[in-house]
XYZ file of C-alpha atoms in Angstrom:
659
model
C 142.704 58.946 124.168
C 141.902 56.502 122.007
C 140.025 57.097 118.660
C 136.335 56.118 118.570
C 135.727 53.697 115.546
C 131.834 52.986 116.115
C 129.906 50.139 114.994
C 131.062 48.960 111.591
C 129.087 47.236 108.882
C 130.691 45.382 106.165
C 127.882 46.610 103.781
C 128.538 50.434 103.257
C 125.341 51.078 101.500
C 123.473 49.532 104.515
C 125.564 51.362 106.856
C 124.833 54.498 105.315
C 121.130 54.129 106.279
C 121.920 54.783 109.851
C 123.546 57.073 112.304
C 125.983 55.802 114.754
C 123.793 56.594 117.709
C 120.946 54.316 116.050
C 123.649 51.536 115.265
C 124.771 51.307 118.827
C 121.341 51.372 119.909
C 120.453 48.591 117.469
C 123.482 46.358 118.188
C 123.203 46.401 121.842
C 119.564 45.270 121.422
C 120.836 42.496 118.989
C 123.964 41.387 121.090
C 121.952 41.371 124.193
C 119.316 39.020 122.519
C 122.182 36.620 121.539
C 123.846 36.680 124.923
C 120.819 35.243 126.662
C 119.728 32.789 123.906
C 123.065 32.065 122.123
C 121.635 33.205 118.881
C 119.011 35.474 117.416
C 115.949 34.198 114.965
C 113.405 35.750 112.993
C 111.117 34.675 115.715
C 112.826 36.783 118.345
C 112.403 39.938 116.106
C 108.696 40.790 117.022
C 109.622 41.024 120.755
C 112.652 43.028 120.145
C 111.339 45.654 117.866
C 107.768 45.825 119.591
C 110.036 47.456 122.442
C 111.470 49.996 120.283
C 109.877 53.430 120.017
C 109.771 53.506 116.448
C 107.660 50.712 116.214
C 105.694 50.440 119.649
C 102.980 52.861 118.781
C 102.327 51.720 115.027
C 102.294 47.742 115.101
C 101.201 45.131 117.940
C 103.679 42.177 118.307
C 101.703 39.940 115.985
C 101.242 42.382 113.070
C 105.434 42.673 113.174
C 105.331 38.970 113.037
C 102.736 38.782 110.231
C 105.263 41.597 108.679
C 108.141 39.365 108.863
C 106.923 36.355 107.897
C 106.291 37.840 104.266
C 109.969 37.746 103.855
C 111.123 34.924 105.887
C 109.308 31.379 105.268
C 111.072 29.937 108.505
C 110.939 32.111 111.693
C 113.555 29.493 113.294
C 116.144 31.008 110.595
C 119.076 32.218 112.400
C 119.875 35.657 111.310
C 123.299 37.892 111.500
C 123.281 41.684 112.480
C 123.268 42.692 108.877
C 120.098 40.884 108.319
C 118.438 42.246 111.598
C 119.465 45.805 110.219
C 117.687 44.905 106.807
C 114.831 43.423 108.643
C 114.452 46.872 110.596
C 114.211 48.933 107.573
C 111.641 46.833 105.936
C 109.406 46.998 108.836
C 110.426 50.696 108.917
C 109.251 51.182 105.419
C 105.816 49.544 106.271
C 105.480 51.668 109.486
C 105.617 54.886 107.455
C 103.227 53.602 104.872
C 100.994 52.842 107.640
C 101.316 55.883 109.472
C 101.526 58.438 106.429
C 105.134 59.152 107.078
C 104.344 61.503 110.346
C 106.164 61.937 113.679
C 107.024 58.471 113.911
C 109.171 58.494 111.082
C 112.783 57.852 112.478
C 115.448 60.462 110.896
C 117.480 57.886 109.273
C 114.773 56.190 106.988
C 116.076 56.850 103.243
C 113.577 57.857 100.468
C 114.366 54.611 98.583
C 113.118 52.640 101.512
C 109.925 54.257 101.557
C 108.998 53.550 98.157
C 105.918 51.360 99.577
C 103.546 54.099 99.110
C 104.940 55.580 96.087
C 102.584 55.649 93.115
C 103.895 54.553 89.925
C 103.672 56.781 86.483
C 101.470 54.327 84.500
C 102.504 56.239 81.451
C 106.162 55.767 82.162
C 105.504 52.012 82.737
C 103.685 51.672 79.388
C 106.553 53.469 77.761
C 109.210 51.172 79.330
C 107.000 48.076 78.210
C 106.794 49.007 74.758
C 110.824 49.801 74.885
C 111.033 46.398 76.121
C 108.588 44.672 73.560
C 110.561 46.186 70.737
C 114.112 45.661 72.060
C 114.015 42.067 73.174
C 111.446 40.617 71.025
C 114.186 38.313 69.264
C 115.774 37.274 72.708
C 115.837 33.659 72.614
C 114.966 33.393 76.144
C 112.757 36.489 77.194
C 110.655 36.277 73.676
C 108.514 33.377 74.634
C 107.330 36.152 77.433
C 106.837 38.886 75.183
C 105.085 41.234 74.387
C 104.348 42.208 78.185
C 100.692 43.652 78.427
C 101.482 47.233 79.921
C 97.971 47.551 81.494
C 98.900 44.463 83.912
C 101.617 43.628 86.260
C 103.214 41.449 83.939
C 106.391 43.617 83.618
C 107.278 43.151 87.408
C 106.280 39.531 87.579
C 108.879 38.753 84.810
C 111.553 40.992 86.543
C 111.300 38.897 89.630
C 113.675 36.316 88.085
C 116.158 38.929 87.424
C 116.728 37.953 83.610
C 115.157 41.087 82.347
C 117.498 43.333 84.042
C 120.683 41.721 82.759
C 119.167 41.531 79.252
C 118.286 45.330 79.013
C 121.766 46.146 80.510
C 123.060 44.128 77.541
C 120.931 45.965 75.286
C 121.865 49.505 76.781
C 125.713 48.977 76.976
C 126.446 45.505 74.777
C 128.859 42.785 76.183
C 128.569 44.384 80.150
C 127.119 40.863 80.912
C 128.414 37.766 79.702
C 124.949 35.904 78.893
C 126.327 32.471 79.620
C 126.719 33.688 83.272
C 122.820 34.370 83.525
C 120.926 31.493 85.046
C 117.971 31.419 82.554
C 115.507 28.493 83.124
C 111.675 28.552 83.238
C 111.794 27.848 87.010
C 114.664 29.267 89.204
C 115.545 28.463 92.655
C 116.067 31.073 95.467
C 119.567 30.903 94.960
C 119.685 31.119 91.287
C 117.288 33.882 91.400
C 119.186 35.741 94.087
C 122.580 35.429 91.757
C 120.539 36.997 88.605
C 119.623 40.081 90.507
C 122.867 40.555 92.072
C 124.696 40.195 88.928
C 121.996 42.738 87.351
C 122.833 45.191 89.868
C 126.379 45.122 90.039
C 126.245 45.226 86.288
C 124.244 48.410 86.581
C 126.308 50.084 88.808
C 129.382 48.985 86.357
C 127.547 51.327 83.609
C 126.780 54.173 85.643
C 123.298 53.398 87.178
C 122.875 54.773 90.867
C 121.723 51.666 92.935
C 122.272 52.796 96.302
C 119.513 51.675 98.825
C 118.270 48.985 96.228
C 118.742 45.559 97.230
C 118.314 41.910 95.627
C 115.305 41.160 97.852
C 113.571 44.750 96.360
C 113.911 43.073 92.803
C 113.051 39.493 94.032
C 109.697 41.033 95.353
C 109.183 43.017 92.084
C 108.830 46.341 93.970
C 107.356 48.749 91.083
C 108.749 52.053 91.826
C 112.180 50.693 92.500
C 112.188 48.574 89.211
C 110.670 51.413 87.018
C 113.415 53.593 88.100
C 116.397 51.250 87.458
C 114.954 50.653 84.100
C 114.489 54.211 83.280
C 118.214 54.589 84.298
C 119.113 51.789 81.934
C 117.254 53.221 79.032
C 118.683 56.703 79.493
C 122.000 55.421 79.486
C 121.181 53.432 76.286
C 119.180 56.389 74.573
C 122.232 58.897 75.447
C 125.161 56.576 74.600
C 126.177 58.581 71.570
C 125.973 62.129 72.961
C 129.717 62.832 73.535
C 132.504 63.515 71.006
C 133.950 60.099 70.726
C 130.900 58.687 69.618
C 129.679 61.625 67.630
C 132.598 64.098 66.550
C 130.179 66.033 64.442
C 129.266 67.771 67.781
C 131.761 70.014 67.800
C 129.482 72.057 65.380
C 127.570 73.144 68.577
C 130.507 75.072 69.783
C 132.454 78.255 68.729
C 135.958 77.892 70.012
C 138.371 75.809 71.779
C 137.254 76.661 74.879
C 133.986 75.605 74.422
C 135.218 72.099 73.017
C 136.671 71.547 76.611
C 133.501 72.536 78.279
C 131.518 70.267 76.019
C 133.446 67.186 76.721
C 132.754 67.736 80.318
C 128.917 68.215 79.888
C 126.756 65.468 81.227
C 124.970 63.848 78.261
C 121.578 65.360 78.565
C 123.095 68.667 78.929
C 124.530 67.834 75.481
C 121.341 66.879 74.420
C 119.659 70.354 75.289
C 122.613 72.216 73.983
C 122.179 70.415 70.622
C 118.357 70.976 70.654
C 118.586 74.718 71.264
C 121.390 74.757 68.385
C 118.892 73.815 65.776
C 115.979 75.654 67.442
C 117.887 78.980 67.040
C 118.728 78.032 63.734
C 114.981 77.504 63.020
C 114.016 80.735 64.446
C 112.354 79.479 67.756
C 113.183 82.548 69.909
C 112.733 80.621 73.536
C 115.565 78.785 75.088
C 114.847 75.053 76.250
C 116.293 74.772 79.760
C 114.446 71.606 80.705
C 112.716 68.315 79.453
C 109.513 68.961 81.106
C 107.762 72.797 81.196
C 109.611 74.095 78.366
C 108.485 71.198 76.126
C 104.823 71.593 77.365
C 103.234 73.545 74.521
C 104.839 71.480 71.755
C 106.324 74.131 70.064
C 109.608 73.383 70.357
C 109.360 70.120 68.598
C 107.320 71.466 65.916
C 110.381 73.722 65.203
C 113.016 71.025 65.674
C 111.471 68.528 63.460
C 110.833 71.358 60.491
C 114.669 72.127 60.712
C 115.492 68.449 60.930
C 113.447 66.871 58.542
C 111.075 69.098 56.482
C 110.263 66.289 54.104
C 107.997 64.649 56.989
C 107.239 67.906 59.247
C 105.466 70.458 57.253
C 103.656 73.523 58.778
C 100.698 71.851 60.450
C 102.264 71.583 63.621
C 103.187 75.051 63.621
C 100.011 76.682 62.636
C 97.788 74.501 65.058
C 96.907 76.500 68.324
C 95.678 73.349 70.513
C 98.927 71.912 72.230
C 97.514 68.512 72.518
C 96.673 68.573 68.743
C 100.009 69.658 68.280
C 101.748 67.435 70.517
C 99.666 64.567 68.406
C 101.074 65.921 65.003
C 104.433 66.062 66.363
C 104.436 62.514 67.195
C 103.041 61.423 63.764
C 106.085 63.271 62.092
C 108.585 61.900 64.280
C 107.079 58.420 63.363
C 107.956 58.994 59.792
C 111.517 59.324 60.998
C 111.046 55.685 62.622
C 111.204 57.159 66.080
C 109.106 54.556 68.075
C 106.135 56.297 69.598
C 106.807 55.448 73.386
C 105.168 58.562 74.842
C 101.881 60.011 74.258
C 100.458 63.334 73.235
C 99.311 63.629 76.964
C 102.914 63.071 78.264
C 104.001 65.872 76.042
C 101.188 68.488 77.677
C 102.147 67.281 81.231
C 105.765 67.501 80.838
C 106.808 64.355 81.784
C 110.601 64.603 82.047
C 111.779 61.096 81.731
C 109.779 60.487 78.390
C 110.447 63.894 76.997
C 114.159 63.167 77.016
C 113.904 59.876 75.819
C 111.909 60.911 72.699
C 114.350 63.878 72.086
C 117.323 61.369 72.435
C 115.591 59.126 69.983
C 115.126 62.222 67.305
C 119.024 62.552 67.880
C 119.605 59.241 67.072
C 117.836 58.996 64.116
C 118.469 62.387 62.588
C 121.031 64.896 64.268
C 121.270 67.161 61.604
C 124.772 67.588 62.185
C 126.908 67.604 59.144
C 130.201 70.064 58.995
C 133.048 69.507 60.704
C 135.485 72.311 61.254
C 138.899 70.810 61.150
C 140.701 72.901 63.595
C 137.947 72.258 66.243
C 137.936 68.600 65.325
C 141.747 68.493 65.973
C 141.648 70.176 69.082
C 138.903 67.582 70.169
C 141.204 64.842 69.243
C 143.883 66.295 71.252
C 141.243 66.330 74.092
C 140.612 62.759 73.843
C 142.636 60.368 75.945
C 144.182 57.201 75.090
C 142.527 53.854 75.745
C 144.200 53.187 79.011
C 143.576 56.360 80.505
C 139.869 56.209 79.160
C 139.226 53.001 80.731
C 140.841 54.228 84.301
C 138.892 57.395 84.312
C 135.495 55.165 83.562
C 136.313 52.902 86.303
C 136.929 55.810 88.791
C 134.049 57.536 87.517
C 131.742 54.738 88.092
C 133.292 53.969 91.339
C 132.686 57.302 92.576
C 129.153 57.512 91.391
C 128.603 53.846 93.063
C 129.568 55.238 96.223
C 126.284 57.326 96.575
C 127.606 60.705 97.306
C 125.500 63.820 96.630
C 127.262 65.134 93.600
C 127.057 62.861 90.154
C 130.507 62.726 88.272
C 130.222 62.852 84.298
C 133.752 63.578 83.787
C 136.411 62.702 86.494
C 139.041 64.876 85.064
C 136.782 67.990 85.086
C 134.331 67.205 87.711
C 137.018 67.064 90.685
C 138.958 70.102 89.791
C 137.146 71.738 92.499
C 137.998 69.545 95.081
C 134.388 69.111 96.332
C 133.777 65.774 94.952
C 137.034 64.459 96.455
C 136.366 65.836 99.740
C 132.818 63.993 99.596
C 134.491 60.675 98.602
C 136.986 60.850 101.336
C 134.422 61.611 103.801
C 132.590 58.634 102.629
C 135.291 56.234 102.804
C 137.002 57.970 105.811
C 134.351 59.411 108.098
C 135.295 62.124 109.831
C 138.187 63.153 107.835
C 136.897 66.120 106.250
C 136.725 69.333 108.070
C 133.798 71.208 106.272
C 134.136 74.431 107.905
C 137.236 74.722 105.758
C 135.454 73.638 102.475
C 133.834 75.468 99.788
C 130.849 74.119 98.047
C 130.377 74.561 94.295
C 129.495 76.892 92.507
C 132.780 78.097 93.565
C 133.640 81.522 91.784
C 136.861 82.804 93.681
C 139.854 80.401 92.302
C 141.458 80.156 95.709
C 138.641 78.501 97.365
C 139.383 75.699 94.882
C 142.804 75.364 95.995
C 141.864 75.511 99.405
C 139.353 72.499 98.905
C 142.342 70.518 97.073
C 144.911 71.483 99.588
C 142.584 69.489 102.025
C 142.105 66.749 99.777
C 145.918 66.657 99.670
C 146.308 66.983 103.641
C 143.719 64.187 104.003
C 145.722 61.685 101.619
C 148.880 62.301 103.355
C 147.248 61.569 106.880
C 145.938 58.286 105.003
C 149.510 57.687 104.314
C 148.877 57.962 100.159
C 152.331 58.503 98.179
C 151.905 62.280 97.317
C 155.737 63.756 97.063
C 155.609 66.889 95.498
C 151.832 67.236 94.994
C 150.031 70.154 96.035
C 146.290 71.245 95.729
C 147.135 73.254 92.774
C 147.670 70.169 90.799
C 144.248 68.837 91.180
C 142.871 72.297 90.123
C 144.793 72.592 87.117
C 143.719 69.033 86.418
C 146.969 66.954 86.147
C 145.324 63.674 84.626
C 148.486 61.443 85.446
C 148.475 63.123 89.270
C 144.477 62.581 89.527
C 144.822 58.853 88.191
C 147.592 58.093 90.506
C 145.332 59.783 93.502
C 142.184 58.131 92.682
C 143.859 54.824 92.557
C 145.209 55.235 95.891
C 141.693 56.078 97.274
C 140.155 53.056 95.868
C 142.975 50.674 97.105
C 142.600 52.159 100.630
C 138.832 51.718 100.464
C 139.138 48.071 99.565
C 141.910 47.262 102.162
C 139.463 49.266 105.106
C 136.673 46.781 103.787
C 139.092 43.764 104.292
C 140.416 45.207 107.703
C 137.267 45.766 108.764
C 136.005 42.367 108.173
C 138.862 40.853 110.558
C 138.089 43.207 113.226
C 137.584 40.302 115.321
C 140.902 38.997 114.598
C 144.312 40.390 115.216
C 143.358 43.685 113.581
C 146.285 43.407 111.629
C 146.824 45.822 108.251
C 145.983 44.218 105.007
C 148.734 44.449 102.391
C 148.878 43.780 98.728
C 151.067 40.906 99.401
C 148.435 39.410 101.816
C 145.842 39.656 98.858
C 148.390 37.604 96.734
C 149.115 35.112 99.384
C 145.556 34.754 100.004
C 144.474 34.132 96.354
C 147.479 31.616 95.688
C 146.719 29.736 98.579
C 142.994 29.778 98.024
C 143.724 28.197 94.426
C 146.347 25.585 95.973
C 144.018 24.483 98.454
C 141.045 23.721 95.994
C 143.526 21.315 94.029
C 144.255 23.623 91.381
C 147.892 24.260 89.741
C 147.557 27.786 88.918
C 149.703 30.538 90.620
C 150.315 34.177 90.081
C 153.718 35.850 90.765
C 152.578 39.207 90.942
C 149.543 41.502 90.032
C 151.435 42.237 86.840
C 152.332 38.527 85.926
C 151.465 38.197 81.925
C 150.129 34.729 82.615
C 147.084 36.065 84.082
C 145.848 37.461 80.621
C 144.565 33.946 80.024
C 141.941 34.317 82.706
C 142.445 30.971 83.845
C 143.867 31.748 87.362
C 140.939 34.252 88.329
C 138.446 31.254 87.061
C 140.221 28.745 89.611
C 140.175 31.361 92.267
C 136.067 32.245 91.374
C 135.571 28.389 91.568
C 137.571 27.854 94.691
C 135.645 30.426 96.868
C 132.476 29.253 95.314
C 132.550 25.786 93.696
C 129.250 25.891 91.799
C 129.663 29.366 90.445
C 131.978 28.646 87.458
C 130.869 26.250 84.614
C 133.699 25.064 83.211
C 132.752 23.690 80.082
C 132.460 27.389 79.109
C 135.914 28.036 80.012
C 138.818 28.254 77.084
C 142.597 27.355 77.541
C 143.084 31.334 77.050
C 145.502 30.709 74.425
C 144.166 32.906 71.587
C 143.287 36.473 71.960
C 139.430 35.572 71.355
C 139.863 32.921 74.002
C 141.420 35.227 76.296
C 138.396 37.816 75.545
C 135.857 34.918 76.214
C 137.471 34.118 79.715
C 137.932 37.869 80.919
C 134.244 38.663 79.853
C 133.416 35.574 82.076
C 135.366 36.514 84.880
C 133.912 39.674 85.225
C 130.192 38.367 85.276
C 130.980 35.704 87.389
C 132.565 37.945 89.976
C 129.701 40.296 89.687
C 127.429 37.134 90.056
C 128.853 36.393 93.553
C 128.443 39.858 94.612
C 131.776 41.693 93.977
C 131.177 45.171 93.072
C 134.047 45.839 90.447
C 134.068 48.264 87.387
C 136.988 46.725 85.244
C 136.611 45.878 81.791
C 137.751 42.536 79.834
C 140.651 44.678 78.502
C 141.978 45.277 81.987
C 142.693 41.525 82.613
C 143.750 40.604 79.021
C 146.659 43.396 79.204
C 147.003 42.615 83.103
C 146.334 46.024 84.340
C 148.108 45.569 87.653
C 145.870 48.236 89.295
C 142.589 46.918 88.214
C 143.842 43.000 88.924
C 144.854 43.938 92.269
C 141.178 45.044 92.889
C 139.653 42.371 91.392
C 141.597 39.675 93.654
C 140.711 42.164 96.584
C 137.106 42.125 95.786
C 136.951 38.216 95.629
C 138.867 37.972 98.615
C 136.428 40.317 100.364
C 133.794 38.421 99.284
C 134.925 35.242 100.150
C 136.266 36.481 103.651
C 132.445 38.225 104.174
C 130.845 34.950 104.327
C 132.426 33.338 107.288
C 131.765 37.086 108.905
C 128.080 36.537 108.057
C 127.708 33.645 110.167
C 129.606 34.333 112.885
C 127.377 34.487 115.823
C 129.756 34.405 119.069
C 130.158 37.945 119.780
C 130.561 39.267 123.344
C 131.416 42.839 124.551
C 134.489 43.922 124.865
C 135.213 42.066 121.252
C 138.140 39.180 121.892
C 140.399 37.944 119.201
C 138.452 35.219 117.474
C 139.783 33.772 113.954
C 137.202 31.939 111.613
C 138.832 29.292 109.582
C 139.339 31.562 106.548
C 140.538 34.390 108.352
C 142.952 32.001 110.092
C 144.113 31.042 106.569
C 145.119 34.648 105.826
C 147.423 35.367 108.902
C 148.837 32.218 109.039
C 149.531 32.272 105.070
C 150.930 35.890 105.354
C 152.916 34.903 108.228
C 154.635 31.859 106.727
C 155.065 33.240 102.987
C 157.252 36.157 102.170
C 155.579 37.577 98.882
C 157.085 40.799 97.703
C 154.554 43.528 97.246
C 154.013 43.805 93.177
């Protein structure tokens, strides 16, 4: 019996919104309409959607047409299947809002798509606006639009061009975006605006934000709930940036022995912040333990004790002696301001236990006065020993961010620690190879019995072998023991498999040939050659790639308007190489490539990351004809688009060795 593949959508995030039953139903509706009319337009959707039970009891056909007109200016615009699915999701969000989320709500509607009826937190909005006004006041472009009035919707209007998010990301993690790639004009056309949002979303993923179910259209429309949620994540990354042993080695003072140092390294930044706070509170004589940034801080006592311990010269006894929580919260904020902690929250926010604003406030206190001075040389030496070399750290970062971008249930803070029980890897495998995991044989954390971790990891290795990964003499216990070299090798194969599967799926109506590393190499070289450029790469470890010129020529070949050649250097000096590498990454993300490498990976020609970069550009390029491919019939017959024919012919005619 042949295996059932199901309906595949090239956008994994979009596919995750639907079950296969729902995808097959919607696919049949789409194909049926196209078979009858030769194409599907926006104007065809009202009659199609009205026949679906999901909408039939809520909307009239005219209401559906009016709803679609808000997103599409031209009802004669032809749409592909993915756009058909997105239109369905957007209409469904409006259906939930209109019907109050009752029985008509379909099971596949995800939380992020129902934000049309979410009330926004005005206090959080005011706090974020104050932060933006402060951090970006000197920005050459945004300065002309600041300060923003927190009582208005100016924040959402300003964000619609995409520049604000890009600038905030660069404040949070400097250098993430090459600002030369941002389209900065007072009036942007839709294409330029979409590029900014694409660059912003891909860069947000690249610094650790979760952006599953957020699309460029959400940002173009300035959806308040989604935008505030994204800004909140960016600011959190900025405020918690120093809460690790690399940035603040004095944090070893929080632990007693080497074992605890190891645990500290694997803790999420907010957990480290709580540990730091409790460390000082205990020394100050505060008898309770703070376990969260909400209910445990409502009475303001913990803040009063913390400031007394860290800055007795600005604190004093007044906040400790008052009995009114609101008055105490106000005194705490006044004392914190004397430490130059900006007042981004109000006494009311403390008393009501706003978790996001309290976390931001505690992080600010840490930045201005962490109170950690003594460094135990023995613990410090152990911490240094635990610190990875630069290349290993970059690879860990890349795989961590990639895993978190997949939208699995577990958030990974440290790859080497968080995957050792096998559960995260099983979640990833189930996401990239649906149906591969036997969940009946898996144990969900917390796992007390060590052999259960080994069982999970044994299944991980078994699936890896089924996917033809190179795992000679590798056992599940190697993962449990945290063998970094083996973990990086496994994760690399997993990422590469995912990329190659995406490419293969795009060509499902071609010969169905497996994509190889050599195919990607040939495609990139031929693309550059056909664009009239002279650069070529011998392999993915070709040292000439360090100049960055080849990838800029490749990006220009797939989208001629995307590279501003006046900004490109010859890449002869280290500084020029860095400028080109930074520009390459931002331009690729601006196109729509989801990549997690750093400029150093290009400059040093990291073979693995170079391959993924080339594959991501290839995926984006091949997806373009896929999106405009409309002549589909069932069963599917082999058809080659121009670009796909290039791939097939090139790989048949050239014998490039796999690097």
